Short mmCIF file of C-alpha atoms and ligand atoms in Angstrom, two decimals:
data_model
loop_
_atom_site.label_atom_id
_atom_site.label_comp_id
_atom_site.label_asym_id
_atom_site.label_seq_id
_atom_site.Cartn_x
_atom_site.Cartn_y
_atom_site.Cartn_z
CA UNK A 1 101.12 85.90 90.99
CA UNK A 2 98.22 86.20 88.35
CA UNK A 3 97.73 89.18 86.02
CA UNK A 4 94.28 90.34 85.39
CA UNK A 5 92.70 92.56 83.17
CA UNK A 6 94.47 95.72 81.67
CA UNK A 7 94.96 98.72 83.88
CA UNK A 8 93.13 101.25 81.43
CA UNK A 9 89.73 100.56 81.93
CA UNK A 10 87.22 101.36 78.85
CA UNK A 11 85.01 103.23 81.17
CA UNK A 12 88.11 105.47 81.92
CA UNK A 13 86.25 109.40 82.02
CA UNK A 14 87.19 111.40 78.79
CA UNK A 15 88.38 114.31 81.77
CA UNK A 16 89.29 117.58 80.75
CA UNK A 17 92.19 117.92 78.01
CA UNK A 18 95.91 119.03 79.74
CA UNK A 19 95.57 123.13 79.78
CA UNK A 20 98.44 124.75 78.41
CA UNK A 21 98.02 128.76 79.53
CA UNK A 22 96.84 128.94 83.49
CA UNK A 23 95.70 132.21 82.83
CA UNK A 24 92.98 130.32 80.54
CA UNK A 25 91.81 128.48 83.84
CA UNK A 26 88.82 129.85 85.51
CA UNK A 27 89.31 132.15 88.85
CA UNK A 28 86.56 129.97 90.59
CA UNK A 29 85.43 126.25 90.49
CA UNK A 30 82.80 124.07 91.94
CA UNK A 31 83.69 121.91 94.93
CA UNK A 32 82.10 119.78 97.52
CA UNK A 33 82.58 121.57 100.34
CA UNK A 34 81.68 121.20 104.46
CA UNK A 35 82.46 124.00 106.51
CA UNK A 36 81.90 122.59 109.64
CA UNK A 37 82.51 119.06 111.23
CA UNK A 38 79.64 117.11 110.90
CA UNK A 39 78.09 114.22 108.97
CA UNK A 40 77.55 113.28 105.44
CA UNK A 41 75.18 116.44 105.63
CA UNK A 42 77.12 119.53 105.98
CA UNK A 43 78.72 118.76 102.72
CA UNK A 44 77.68 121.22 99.83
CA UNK A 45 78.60 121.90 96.06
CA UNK A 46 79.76 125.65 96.62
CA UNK A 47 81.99 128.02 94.08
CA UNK A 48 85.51 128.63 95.47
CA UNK A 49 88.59 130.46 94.42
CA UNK A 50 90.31 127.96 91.93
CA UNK A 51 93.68 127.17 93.57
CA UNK A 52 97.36 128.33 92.51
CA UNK A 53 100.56 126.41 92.77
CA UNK A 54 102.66 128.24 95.74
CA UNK A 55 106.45 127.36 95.94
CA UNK A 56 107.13 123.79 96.15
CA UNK A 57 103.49 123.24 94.50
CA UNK A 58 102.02 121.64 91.21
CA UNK A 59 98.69 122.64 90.31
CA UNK A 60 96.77 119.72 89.13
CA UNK A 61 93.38 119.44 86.85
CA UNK A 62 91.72 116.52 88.99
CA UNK A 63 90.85 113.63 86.55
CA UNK A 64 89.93 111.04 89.40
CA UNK A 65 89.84 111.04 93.44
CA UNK A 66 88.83 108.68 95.79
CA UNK A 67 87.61 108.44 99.25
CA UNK A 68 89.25 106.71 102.48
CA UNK A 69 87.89 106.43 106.03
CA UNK A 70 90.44 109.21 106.81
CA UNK A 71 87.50 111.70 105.27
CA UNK A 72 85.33 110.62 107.32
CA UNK A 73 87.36 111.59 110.14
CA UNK A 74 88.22 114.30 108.92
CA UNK A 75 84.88 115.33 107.97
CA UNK A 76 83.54 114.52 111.26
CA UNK A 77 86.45 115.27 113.26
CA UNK A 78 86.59 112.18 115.15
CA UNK A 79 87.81 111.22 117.23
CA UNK A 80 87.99 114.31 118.75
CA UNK A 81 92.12 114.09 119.39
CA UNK A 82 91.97 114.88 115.90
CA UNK A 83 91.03 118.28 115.79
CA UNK A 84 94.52 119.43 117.86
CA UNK A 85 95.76 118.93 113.74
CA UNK A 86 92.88 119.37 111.83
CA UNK A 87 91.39 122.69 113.51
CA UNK A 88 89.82 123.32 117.04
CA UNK A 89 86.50 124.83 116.22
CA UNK A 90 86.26 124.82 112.67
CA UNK A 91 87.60 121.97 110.11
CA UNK A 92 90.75 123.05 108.09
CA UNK A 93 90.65 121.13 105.77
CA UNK A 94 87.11 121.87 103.58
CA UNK A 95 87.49 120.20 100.55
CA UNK A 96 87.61 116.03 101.09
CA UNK A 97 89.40 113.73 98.83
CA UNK A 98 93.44 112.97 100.10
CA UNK A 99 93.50 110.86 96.60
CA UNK A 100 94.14 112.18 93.92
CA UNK A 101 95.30 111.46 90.06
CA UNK A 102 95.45 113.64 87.33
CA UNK A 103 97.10 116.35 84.93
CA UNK A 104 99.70 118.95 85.96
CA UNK A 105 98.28 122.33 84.99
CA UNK A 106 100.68 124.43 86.05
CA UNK A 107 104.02 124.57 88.59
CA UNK A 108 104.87 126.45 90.83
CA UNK A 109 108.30 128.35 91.98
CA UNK A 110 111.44 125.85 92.93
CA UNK A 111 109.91 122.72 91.30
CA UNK A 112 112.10 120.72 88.60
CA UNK A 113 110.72 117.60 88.78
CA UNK A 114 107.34 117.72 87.48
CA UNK A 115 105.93 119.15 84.36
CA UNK A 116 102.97 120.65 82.92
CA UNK A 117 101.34 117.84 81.24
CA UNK A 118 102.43 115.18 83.44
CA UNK A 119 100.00 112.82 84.62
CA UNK A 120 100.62 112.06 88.00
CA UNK A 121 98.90 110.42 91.36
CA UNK A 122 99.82 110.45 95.37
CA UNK A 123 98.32 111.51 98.49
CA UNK A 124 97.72 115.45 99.42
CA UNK A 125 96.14 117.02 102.34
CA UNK A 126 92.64 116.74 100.96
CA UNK A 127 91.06 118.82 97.80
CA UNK A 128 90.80 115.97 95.61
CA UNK A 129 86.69 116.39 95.52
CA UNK A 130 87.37 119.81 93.11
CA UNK A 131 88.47 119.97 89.37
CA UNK A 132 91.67 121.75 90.77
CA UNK A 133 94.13 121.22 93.48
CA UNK A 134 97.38 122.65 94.18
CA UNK A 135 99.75 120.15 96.21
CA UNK A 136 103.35 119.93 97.10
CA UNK A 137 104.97 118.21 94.22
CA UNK A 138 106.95 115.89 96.54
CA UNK A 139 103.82 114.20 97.08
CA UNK A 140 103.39 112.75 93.89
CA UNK A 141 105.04 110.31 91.13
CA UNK A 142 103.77 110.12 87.74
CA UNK A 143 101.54 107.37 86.35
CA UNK A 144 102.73 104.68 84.82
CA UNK A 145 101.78 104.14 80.99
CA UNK A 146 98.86 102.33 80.55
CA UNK A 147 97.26 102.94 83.76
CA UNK A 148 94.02 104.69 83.65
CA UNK A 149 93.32 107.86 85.91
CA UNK A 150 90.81 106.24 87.60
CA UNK A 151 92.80 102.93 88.85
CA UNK A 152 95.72 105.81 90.22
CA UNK A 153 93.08 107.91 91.41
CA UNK A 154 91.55 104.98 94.05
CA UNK A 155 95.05 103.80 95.20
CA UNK A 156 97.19 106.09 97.05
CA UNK A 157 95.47 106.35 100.69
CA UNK A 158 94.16 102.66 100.72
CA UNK A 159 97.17 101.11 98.90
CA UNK A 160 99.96 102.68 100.96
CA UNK A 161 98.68 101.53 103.89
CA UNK A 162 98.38 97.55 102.83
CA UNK A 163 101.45 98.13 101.65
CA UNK A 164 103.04 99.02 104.14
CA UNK A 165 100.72 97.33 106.36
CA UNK A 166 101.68 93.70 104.64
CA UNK A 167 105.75 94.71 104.02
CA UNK A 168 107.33 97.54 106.33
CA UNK A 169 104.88 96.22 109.43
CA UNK A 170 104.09 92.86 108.67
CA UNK A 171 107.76 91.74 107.01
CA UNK A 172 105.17 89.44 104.47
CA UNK A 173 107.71 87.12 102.84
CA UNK A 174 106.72 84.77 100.39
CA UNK A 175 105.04 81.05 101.51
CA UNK A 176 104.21 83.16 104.95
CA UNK A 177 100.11 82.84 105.72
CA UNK A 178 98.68 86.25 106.11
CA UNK A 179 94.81 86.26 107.57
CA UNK A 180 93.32 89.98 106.64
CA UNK A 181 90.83 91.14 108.97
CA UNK A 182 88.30 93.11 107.00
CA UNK A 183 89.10 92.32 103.50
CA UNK A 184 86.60 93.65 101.65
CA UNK A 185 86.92 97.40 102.39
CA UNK A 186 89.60 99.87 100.84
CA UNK A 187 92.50 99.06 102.51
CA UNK A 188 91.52 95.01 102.32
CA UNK A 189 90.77 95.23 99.22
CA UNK A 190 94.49 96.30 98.10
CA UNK A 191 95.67 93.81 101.13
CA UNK A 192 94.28 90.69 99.60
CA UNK A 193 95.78 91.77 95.85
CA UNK A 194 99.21 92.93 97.57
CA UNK A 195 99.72 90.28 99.76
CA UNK A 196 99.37 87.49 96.83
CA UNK A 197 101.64 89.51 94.83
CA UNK A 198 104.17 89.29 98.16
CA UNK A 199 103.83 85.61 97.57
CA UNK A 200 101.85 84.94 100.79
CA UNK A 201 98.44 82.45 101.05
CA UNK A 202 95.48 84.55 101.95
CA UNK A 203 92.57 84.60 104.37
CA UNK A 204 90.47 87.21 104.16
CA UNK A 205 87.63 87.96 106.64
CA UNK A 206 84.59 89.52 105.09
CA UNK A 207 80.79 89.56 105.17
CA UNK A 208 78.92 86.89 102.91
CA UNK A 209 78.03 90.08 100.37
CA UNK A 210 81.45 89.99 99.91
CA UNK A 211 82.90 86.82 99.76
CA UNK A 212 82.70 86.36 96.04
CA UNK A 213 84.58 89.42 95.53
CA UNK A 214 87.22 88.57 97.91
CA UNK A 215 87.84 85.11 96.31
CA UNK A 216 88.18 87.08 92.85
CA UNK A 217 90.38 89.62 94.24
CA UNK A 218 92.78 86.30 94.94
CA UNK A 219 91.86 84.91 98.11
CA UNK A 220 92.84 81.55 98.80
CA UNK A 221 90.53 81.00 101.69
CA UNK A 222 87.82 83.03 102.68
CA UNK A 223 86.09 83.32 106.74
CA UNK A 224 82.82 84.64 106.56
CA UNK A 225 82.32 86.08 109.74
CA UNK A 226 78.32 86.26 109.66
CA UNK A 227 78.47 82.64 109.86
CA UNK A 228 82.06 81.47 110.69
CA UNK A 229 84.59 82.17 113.20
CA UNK A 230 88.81 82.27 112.41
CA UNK A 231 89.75 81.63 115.99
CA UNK A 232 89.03 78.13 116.91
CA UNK A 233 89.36 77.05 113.15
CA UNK A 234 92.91 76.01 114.01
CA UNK A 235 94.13 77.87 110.98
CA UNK A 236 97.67 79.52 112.54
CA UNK A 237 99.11 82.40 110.30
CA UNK A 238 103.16 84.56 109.98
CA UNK A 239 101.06 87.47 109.34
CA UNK A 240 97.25 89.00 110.79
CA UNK A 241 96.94 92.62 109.08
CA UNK A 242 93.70 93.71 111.27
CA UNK A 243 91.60 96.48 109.53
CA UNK A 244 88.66 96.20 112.07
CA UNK A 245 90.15 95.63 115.39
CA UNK A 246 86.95 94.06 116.80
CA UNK A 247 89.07 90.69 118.90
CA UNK A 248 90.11 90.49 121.91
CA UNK A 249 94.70 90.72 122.33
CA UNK A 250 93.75 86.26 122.93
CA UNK A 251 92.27 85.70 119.86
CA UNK A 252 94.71 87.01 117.99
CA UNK A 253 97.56 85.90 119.46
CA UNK A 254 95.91 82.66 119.77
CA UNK A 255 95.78 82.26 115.59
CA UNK A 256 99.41 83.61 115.23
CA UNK A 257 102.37 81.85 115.30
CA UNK A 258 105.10 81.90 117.67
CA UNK A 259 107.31 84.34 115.24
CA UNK A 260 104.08 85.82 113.38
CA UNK A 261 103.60 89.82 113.55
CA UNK A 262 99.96 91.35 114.54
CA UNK A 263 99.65 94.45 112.34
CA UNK A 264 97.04 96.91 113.63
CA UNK A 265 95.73 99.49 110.84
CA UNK A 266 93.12 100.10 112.81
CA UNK A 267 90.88 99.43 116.25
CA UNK A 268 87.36 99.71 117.68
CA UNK A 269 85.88 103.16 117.89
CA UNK A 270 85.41 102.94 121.49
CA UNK A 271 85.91 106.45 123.16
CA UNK A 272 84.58 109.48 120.98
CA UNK A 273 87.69 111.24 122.20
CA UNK A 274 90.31 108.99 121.62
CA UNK A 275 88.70 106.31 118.94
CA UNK A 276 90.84 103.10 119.47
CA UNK A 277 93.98 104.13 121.49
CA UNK A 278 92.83 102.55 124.64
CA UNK A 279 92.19 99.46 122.79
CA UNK A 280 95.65 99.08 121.00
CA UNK A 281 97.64 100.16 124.44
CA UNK A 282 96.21 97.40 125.78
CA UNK A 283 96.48 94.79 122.83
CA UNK A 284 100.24 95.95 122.90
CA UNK A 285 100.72 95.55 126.53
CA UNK A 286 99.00 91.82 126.18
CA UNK A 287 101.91 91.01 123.16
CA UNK A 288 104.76 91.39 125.38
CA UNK A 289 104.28 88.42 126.80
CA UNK A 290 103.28 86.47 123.85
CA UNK A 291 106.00 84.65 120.98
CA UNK A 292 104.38 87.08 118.31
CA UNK A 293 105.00 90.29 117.66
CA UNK A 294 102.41 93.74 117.86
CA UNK A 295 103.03 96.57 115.20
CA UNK A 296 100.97 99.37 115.08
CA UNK A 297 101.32 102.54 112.31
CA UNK A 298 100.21 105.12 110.83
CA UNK A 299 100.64 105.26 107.02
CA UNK A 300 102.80 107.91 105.31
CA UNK A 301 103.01 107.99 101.87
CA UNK A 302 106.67 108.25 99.91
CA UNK A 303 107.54 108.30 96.16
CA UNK A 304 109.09 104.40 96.66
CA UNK A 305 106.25 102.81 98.07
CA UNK A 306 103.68 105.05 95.35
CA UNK A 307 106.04 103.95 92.43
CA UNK A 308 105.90 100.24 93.54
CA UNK A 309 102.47 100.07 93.84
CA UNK A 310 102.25 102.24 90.11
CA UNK A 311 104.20 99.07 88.81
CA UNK A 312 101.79 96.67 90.50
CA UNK A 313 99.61 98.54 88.48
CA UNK A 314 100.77 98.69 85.40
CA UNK A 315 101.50 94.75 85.27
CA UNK A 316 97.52 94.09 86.23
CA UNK A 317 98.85 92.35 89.42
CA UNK A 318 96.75 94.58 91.36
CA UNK A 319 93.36 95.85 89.80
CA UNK A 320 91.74 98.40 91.73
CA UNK A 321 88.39 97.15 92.61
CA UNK A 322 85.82 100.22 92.11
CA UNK A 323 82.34 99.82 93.46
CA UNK A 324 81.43 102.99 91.81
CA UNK A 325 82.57 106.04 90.37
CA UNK A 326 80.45 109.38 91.31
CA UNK A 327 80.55 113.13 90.60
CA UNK A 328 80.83 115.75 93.32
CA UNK A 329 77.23 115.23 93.88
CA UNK A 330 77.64 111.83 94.71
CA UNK A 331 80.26 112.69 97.26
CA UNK A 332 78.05 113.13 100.40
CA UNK A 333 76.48 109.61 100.12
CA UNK A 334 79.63 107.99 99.16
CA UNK A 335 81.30 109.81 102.90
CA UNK A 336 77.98 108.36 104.53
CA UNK A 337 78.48 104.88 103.35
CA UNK A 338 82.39 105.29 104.10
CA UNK A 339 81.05 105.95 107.71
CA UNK A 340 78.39 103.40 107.93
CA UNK A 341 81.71 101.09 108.46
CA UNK A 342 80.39 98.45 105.43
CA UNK A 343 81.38 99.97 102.09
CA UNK A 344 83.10 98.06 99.61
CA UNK A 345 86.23 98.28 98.36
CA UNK A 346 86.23 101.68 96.75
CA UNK A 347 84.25 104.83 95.64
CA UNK A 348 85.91 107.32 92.93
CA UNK A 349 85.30 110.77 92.69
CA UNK A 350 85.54 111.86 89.47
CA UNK A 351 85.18 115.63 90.14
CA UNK A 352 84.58 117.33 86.19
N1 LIG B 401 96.79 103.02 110.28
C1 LIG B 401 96.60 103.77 109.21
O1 LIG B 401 97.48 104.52 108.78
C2 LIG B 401 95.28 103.68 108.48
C3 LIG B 401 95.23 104.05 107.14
C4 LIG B 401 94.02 103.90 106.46
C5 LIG B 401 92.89 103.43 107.14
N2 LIG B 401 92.99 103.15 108.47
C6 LIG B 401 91.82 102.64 109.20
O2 LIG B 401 91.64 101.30 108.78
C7 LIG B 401 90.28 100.98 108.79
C8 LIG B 401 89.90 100.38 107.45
O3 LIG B 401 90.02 101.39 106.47
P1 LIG B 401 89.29 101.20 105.07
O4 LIG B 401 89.62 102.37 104.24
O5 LIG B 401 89.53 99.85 104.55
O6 LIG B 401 87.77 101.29 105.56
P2 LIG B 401 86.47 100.95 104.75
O7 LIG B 401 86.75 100.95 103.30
O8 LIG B 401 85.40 101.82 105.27
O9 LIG B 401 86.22 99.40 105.19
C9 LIG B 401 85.05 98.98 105.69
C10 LIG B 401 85.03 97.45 105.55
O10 LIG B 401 85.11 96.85 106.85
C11 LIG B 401 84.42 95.64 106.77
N3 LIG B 401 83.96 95.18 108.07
C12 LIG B 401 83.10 95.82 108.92
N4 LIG B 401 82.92 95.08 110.04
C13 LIG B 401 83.66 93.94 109.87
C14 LIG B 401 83.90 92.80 110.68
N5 LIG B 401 83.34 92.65 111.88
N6 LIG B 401 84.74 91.86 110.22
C15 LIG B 401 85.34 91.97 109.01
N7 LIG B 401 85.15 93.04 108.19
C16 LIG B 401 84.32 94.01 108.62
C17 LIG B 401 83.26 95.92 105.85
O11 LIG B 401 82.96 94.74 105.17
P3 LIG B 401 81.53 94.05 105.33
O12 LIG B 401 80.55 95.00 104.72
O13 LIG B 401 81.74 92.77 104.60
O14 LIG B 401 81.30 93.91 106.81
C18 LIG B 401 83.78 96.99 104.89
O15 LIG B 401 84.05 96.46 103.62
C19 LIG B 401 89.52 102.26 109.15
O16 LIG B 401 89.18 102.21 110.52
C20 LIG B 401 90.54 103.36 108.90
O17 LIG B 401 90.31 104.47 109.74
C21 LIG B 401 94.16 103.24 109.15
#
């Protein structure tokens, strides 16, 4: 397990200082907004009411946010199954940005265990792409010394879900061989980190652009898939954590071993009205007559898994890897190169 740089990067943004009076906060606040579903293009920089903490709430003063493929959908509203949750006609949810790490401002009725002043990260139902959001406290943990807003602020969505990708799904035990399927994105690039600190050997699966990144993240092998192929290599792994979904229910089973576990985060976006549930019903229906195992899930964040992955933090054992950091004017493009399907590794919001 190696430890890398510290976890408070010099670039970390100055943010606002911790207010002490909410009544000193201002009624309204700029946001990046989109009203409707759409693309990267119905997203605006509008005024809106500044939020308040409700019962159960914290209000926070966003220091850093990031963005996950889940805005996308949600921004687009595919596919279109989605919008039974996230509204019919109309998106509910306006403001983007599930991350989210940063000061609590103020809290609301029936909440003892957070503070005002507390710095704190998790997941929330969007609103990260503001300077203010007001979230269930139950969602969040507070940030571990030393670690800078901006590495909490890119972890929650992305790192919960290689977490629990690689240990709840996958049952990653040390010396096991874990191949990562799309390593180079969000959730890959937490996988790669997470699994070496789980003890595993790593191949990751990437484009050539990324392959030296990959390798520093702590691969131990890398498949570049522009050029290479990981199914007739005769590699055989305990583990494939598949971000992309893009082989057949063969190929995969044909690289895992007879007890090794097929984790699918994710699948082809085949049908604009059910995205890739036809394709993992049938990959699941082809494991049941293979050795290895299928496991499919959808992450859900809890305090455990968000304070393990703060302490994987805080040692430098995982490093956040940040392409870039924008303002909420950078927050269209960065959606539109989330949805392109090639971004790498991740894009912070930092929303002041
Ligand atoms: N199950 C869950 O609860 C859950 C949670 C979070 C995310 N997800 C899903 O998981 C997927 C990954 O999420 P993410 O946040 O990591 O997305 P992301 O950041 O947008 O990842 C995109 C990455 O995929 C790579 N990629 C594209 N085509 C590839 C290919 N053929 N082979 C290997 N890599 C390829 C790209 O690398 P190159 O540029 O090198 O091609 C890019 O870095 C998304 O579909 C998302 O919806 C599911």
């Amino acid at each position: 397990m190696s430890h890398r740089s510290t976890t408070t990067e010099a670039n970390e943004p100055a943010g606002f200082q911790p207010i002490d009076d909410p009544a000193s906060i201002a009624p309204t606040m700029p946001a990046a907004v989109a009203r409707r579903y759409g693309n990267a293009d119905v997203v605006a920089i509008e005024n809106v009411p500044t939020p308040q903490a409700g019962k159960g709430q914290v209000l926070i003063q966003v220091e850093a946010s990031s963005l996950n493929a889940l805005d996308w959908h949600f921004l687009t509203g595919t596919p279109y199954f989605l919008r039974l949750i996230a509204g019919l006609r109309r998106p509910k949810r306006t403001i983007h940005g599930a991350d989210v790490a940063g000061t609590v401002v103020a809290v609301g009725a029936d909440v003892t265990s957070l503070h005002v002043g507390d710095r704190v990260f998790g997941e929330s139902a969007g609103g990260g792409c503001a300077p203010y959001l007001a979230t269930k406290a139950e969602y969040l943990v507070t940030i571990p010394e030393g670690v800078s807003f901006r590495a909490a602020g890119a972890t929650p969505v992305a790192g919960i879900t290689a977490l629990q990708g690689l240990r709840r799904h996958g049952g990653t035990r040390p010396g096991d061989h874990v191949l990562i399927n799309g390593a180079a994105g969000g959730v890959g690039s937490f996988a790669v980190q997470i699994a070496k600190a789980l003890g595993a050997e790593v191949t990751a699966v990437c484009s050539t652009r990324n392959v030296e990144m990959v390798e520093r993240l702590g691969a131990d092998h890398v498949v570049d898939y522009t050029t290479d192929d990981f199914v007739p290599g005769g590699a055989r792994f305990d583990v494939m954590l598949d971000n992309i979904g893009n082989r057949s229910a063969a190929d995969c089973i044909s690289v895992l071993r007879p007890a090794g576990r097929y984790v699918a985060v994710s699948g082809p976006k085949q049908s604009r009205w059910l995205g890739p549930i036809g394709h993992l019903v049938r990959t699941r229906f082809a494991f049941r007559r293979a050795d290895a195992t299928f496991h499919q899930f959808t992450a859900s964040s809890t305090p455990e898994d968000l304070r393990f992955l703060g302490e994987l933090l805080a040692s430098g054992v995982v490093v956040p890897e940040v392409q870039r950091t924008v303002g909420l004017d950078g927050v269209a493009d960065a959606l539109a190169e989330i949805g392109s399907g090639h971004a790498r590794a991740k894009i912070v919001v930092i929303p002041t």
